[in-house]
JSON list of C-alpha atoms in Angstrom, two decimals:
[
{"chain": "A", "resi": 1, "resn": "UNK", "atom": "CA", "xyz": [7.77, -30.89, 5.84]},
{"chain": "A", "resi": 2, "resn": "UNK", "atom": "CA", "xyz": [5.59, -28.62, 3.80]},
{"chain": "A", "resi": 3, "resn": "UNK", "atom": "CA", "xyz": [4.54, -25.60, 5.82]},
{"chain": "A", "resi": 4, "resn": "UNK", "atom": "CA", "xyz": [1.86, -23.46, 4.28]},
{"chain": "A", "resi": 5, "resn": "UNK", "atom": "CA", "xyz": [1.84, -19.75, 4.88]},
{"chain": "A", "resi": 6, "resn": "UNK", "atom": "CA", "xyz": [-1.29, -18.64, 6.64]},
{"chain": "A", "resi": 7, "resn": "UNK", "atom": "CA", "xyz": [-2.72, -15.13, 6.30]},
{"chain": "A", "resi": 8, "resn": "UNK", "atom": "CA", "xyz": [-2.51, -14.72, 10.06]},
{"chain": "A", "resi": 9, "resn": "UNK", "atom": "CA", "xyz": [1.26, -15.21, 9.80]},
{"chain": "A", "resi": 10, "resn": "UNK", "atom": "CA", "xyz": [1.54, -12.52, 7.12]},
{"chain": "A", "resi": 11, "resn": "UNK", "atom": "CA", "xyz": [-0.76, -9.99, 8.77]},
{"chain": "A", "resi": 12, "resn": "UNK", "atom": "CA", "xyz": [1.92, -8.34, 10.93]},
{"chain": "A", "resi": 13, "resn": "UNK", "atom": "CA", "xyz": [3.99, -7.76, 7.78]},
{"chain": "A", "resi": 14, "resn": "UNK", "atom": "CA", "xyz": [1.16, -6.76, 5.43]},
{"chain": "A", "resi": 15, "resn": "UNK", "atom": "CA", "xyz": [-0.81, -4.47, 7.75]},
{"chain": "A", "resi": 16, "resn": "UNK", "atom": "CA", "xyz": [1.76, -1.64, 7.85]},
{"chain": "A", "resi": 17, "resn": "UNK", "atom": "CA", "xyz": [2.28, -1.88, 4.08]},
{"chain": "A", "resi": 18, "resn": "UNK", "atom": "CA", "xyz": [-1.45, -1.63, 3.45]},
{"chain": "A", "resi": 19, "resn": "UNK", "atom": "CA", "xyz": [-1.80, 1.33, 5.83]},
{"chain": "A", "resi": 20, "resn": "UNK", "atom": "CA", "xyz": [1.11, 3.16, 4.17]},
{"chain": "A", "resi": 21, "resn": "UNK", "atom": "CA", "xyz": [-0.38, 2.46, 0.73]},
{"chain": "A", "resi": 22, "resn": "UNK", "atom": "CA", "xyz": [-3.75, 3.88, 1.77]},
{"chain": "A", "resi": 23, "resn": "UNK", "atom": "CA", "xyz": [-2.18, 6.99, 3.29]},
{"chain": "A", "resi": 24, "resn": "UNK", "atom": "CA", "xyz": [0.00, 7.68, 0.24]},
{"chain": "A", "resi": 25, "resn": "UNK", "atom": "CA", "xyz": [-2.93, 7.05, -2.11]},
{"chain": "A", "resi": 26, "resn": "UNK", "atom": "CA", "xyz": [-5.23, 9.36, -0.14]},
{"chain": "A", "resi": 27, "resn": "UNK", "atom": "CA", "xyz": [-2.67, 12.17, -0.08]},
{"chain": "A", "resi": 28, "resn": "UNK", "atom": "CA", "xyz": [-2.02, 11.79, -3.82]},
{"chain": "A", "resi": 29, "resn": "UNK", "atom": "CA", "xyz": [-5.75, 11.85, -4.63]},
{"chain": "A", "resi": 30, "resn": "UNK", "atom": "CA", "xyz": [-6.32, 14.95, -2.49]},
{"chain": "A", "resi": 31, "resn": "UNK", "atom": "CA", "xyz": [-3.36, 16.76, -4.05]},
{"chain": "A", "resi": 32, "resn": "UNK", "atom": "CA", "xyz": [-4.52, 15.77, -7.53]},
{"chain": "A", "resi": 33, "resn": "UNK", "atom": "CA", "xyz": [-8.02, 17.06, -6.83]},
{"chain": "A", "resi": 34, "resn": "UNK", "atom": "CA", "xyz": [-6.74, 20.35, -5.41]},
{"chain": "A", "resi": 35, "resn": "UNK", "atom": "CA", "xyz": [-4.12, 20.96, -8.12]},
{"chain": "A", "resi": 36, "resn": "UNK", "atom": "CA", "xyz": [-5.04, 23.66, -10.59]},
{"chain": "A", "resi": 37, "resn": "UNK", "atom": "CA", "xyz": [-3.05, 21.91, -13.30]},
{"chain": "A", "resi": 38, "resn": "UNK", "atom": "CA", "xyz": [-1.23, 18.62, -13.68]},
{"chain": "A", "resi": 39, "resn": "UNK", "atom": "CA", "xyz": [1.00, 17.11, -16.31]},
{"chain": "A", "resi": 40, "resn": "UNK", "atom": "CA", "xyz": [-1.72, 15.29, -18.22]},
{"chain": "A", "resi": 41, "resn": "UNK", "atom": "CA", "xyz": [-5.44, 14.91, -17.57]},
{"chain": "A", "resi": 42, "resn": "UNK", "atom": "CA", "xyz": [-6.47, 14.58, -13.93]},
{"chain": "A", "resi": 43, "resn": "UNK", "atom": "CA", "xyz": [-8.71, 11.59, -14.63]},
{"chain": "A", "resi": 44, "resn": "UNK", "atom": "CA", "xyz": [-5.69, 9.67, -15.98]},
{"chain": "A", "resi": 45, "resn": "UNK", "atom": "CA", "xyz": [-3.72, 10.47, -12.84]},
{"chain": "A", "resi": 46, "resn": "UNK", "atom": "CA", "xyz": [-6.62, 9.34, -10.65]},
{"chain": "A", "resi": 47, "resn": "UNK", "atom": "CA", "xyz": [-6.69, 5.98, -12.46]},
{"chain": "A", "resi": 48, "resn": "UNK", "atom": "CA", "xyz": [-2.91, 5.63, -12.17]},
{"chain": "A", "resi": 49, "resn": "UNK", "atom": "CA", "xyz": [-3.00, 6.49, -8.46]},
{"chain": "A", "resi": 50, "resn": "UNK", "atom": "CA", "xyz": [-5.80, 4.02, -7.73]},
{"chain": "A", "resi": 51, "resn": "UNK", "atom": "CA", "xyz": [-4.85, 1.05, -9.91]},
{"chain": "A", "resi": 52, "resn": "UNK", "atom": "CA", "xyz": [-1.06, 1.05, -9.81]},
{"chain": "A", "resi": 53, "resn": "UNK", "atom": "CA", "xyz": [-0.50, 0.45, -6.10]},
{"chain": "A", "resi": 54, "resn": "UNK", "atom": "CA", "xyz": [2.43, 2.13, -4.34]},
{"chain": "A", "resi": 55, "resn": "UNK", "atom": "CA", "xyz": [4.02, 3.20, -7.66]},
{"chain": "A", "resi": 56, "resn": "UNK", "atom": "CA", "xyz": [1.02, 5.17, -8.96]},
{"chain": "A", "resi": 57, "resn": "UNK", "atom": "CA", "xyz": [0.99, 7.72, -6.13]},
{"chain": "A", "resi": 58, "resn": "UNK", "atom": "CA", "xyz": [4.79, 7.97, -6.22]},
{"chain": "A", "resi": 59, "resn": "UNK", "atom": "CA", "xyz": [4.65, 8.60, -9.98]},
{"chain": "A", "resi": 60, "resn": "UNK", "atom": "CA", "xyz": [2.15, 11.39, -9.37]},
{"chain": "A", "resi": 61, "resn": "UNK", "atom": "CA", "xyz": [4.34, 12.97, -6.70]},
{"chain": "A", "resi": 62, "resn": "UNK", "atom": "CA", "xyz": [7.36, 12.87, -9.03]},
{"chain": "A", "resi": 63, "resn": "UNK", "atom": "CA", "xyz": [5.92, 13.54, -12.49]},
{"chain": "A", "resi": 64, "resn": "UNK", "atom": "CA", "xyz": [2.28, 14.55, -12.19]},
{"chain": "A", "resi": 65, "resn": "UNK", "atom": "CA", "xyz": [2.44, 17.71, -10.14]},
{"chain": "A", "resi": 66, "resn": "UNK", "atom": "CA", "xyz": [3.41, 20.99, -11.68]},
{"chain": "A", "resi": 67, "resn": "UNK", "atom": "CA", "xyz": [5.59, 23.34, -9.70]},
{"chain": "A", "resi": 68, "resn": "UNK", "atom": "CA", "xyz": [3.55, 26.43, -8.98]},
{"chain": "A", "resi": 69, "resn": "UNK", "atom": "CA", "xyz": [5.57, 29.57, -8.62]}
]
């Protein structure tokens, strides 16, 4: 038997992952836009956040933000 995986079968698994990705990406983009300074050009961080799913926003949270104060 060769059972093919249908998108409808994966939707309950993928939906929360997609929602989490969008939330993390939105927060990272807002923080990047509001930051007075970042480690590196902001436009590079925006590209990283958008095009490197899950890991791009996490990289910004860890390495991109400067500690103010």
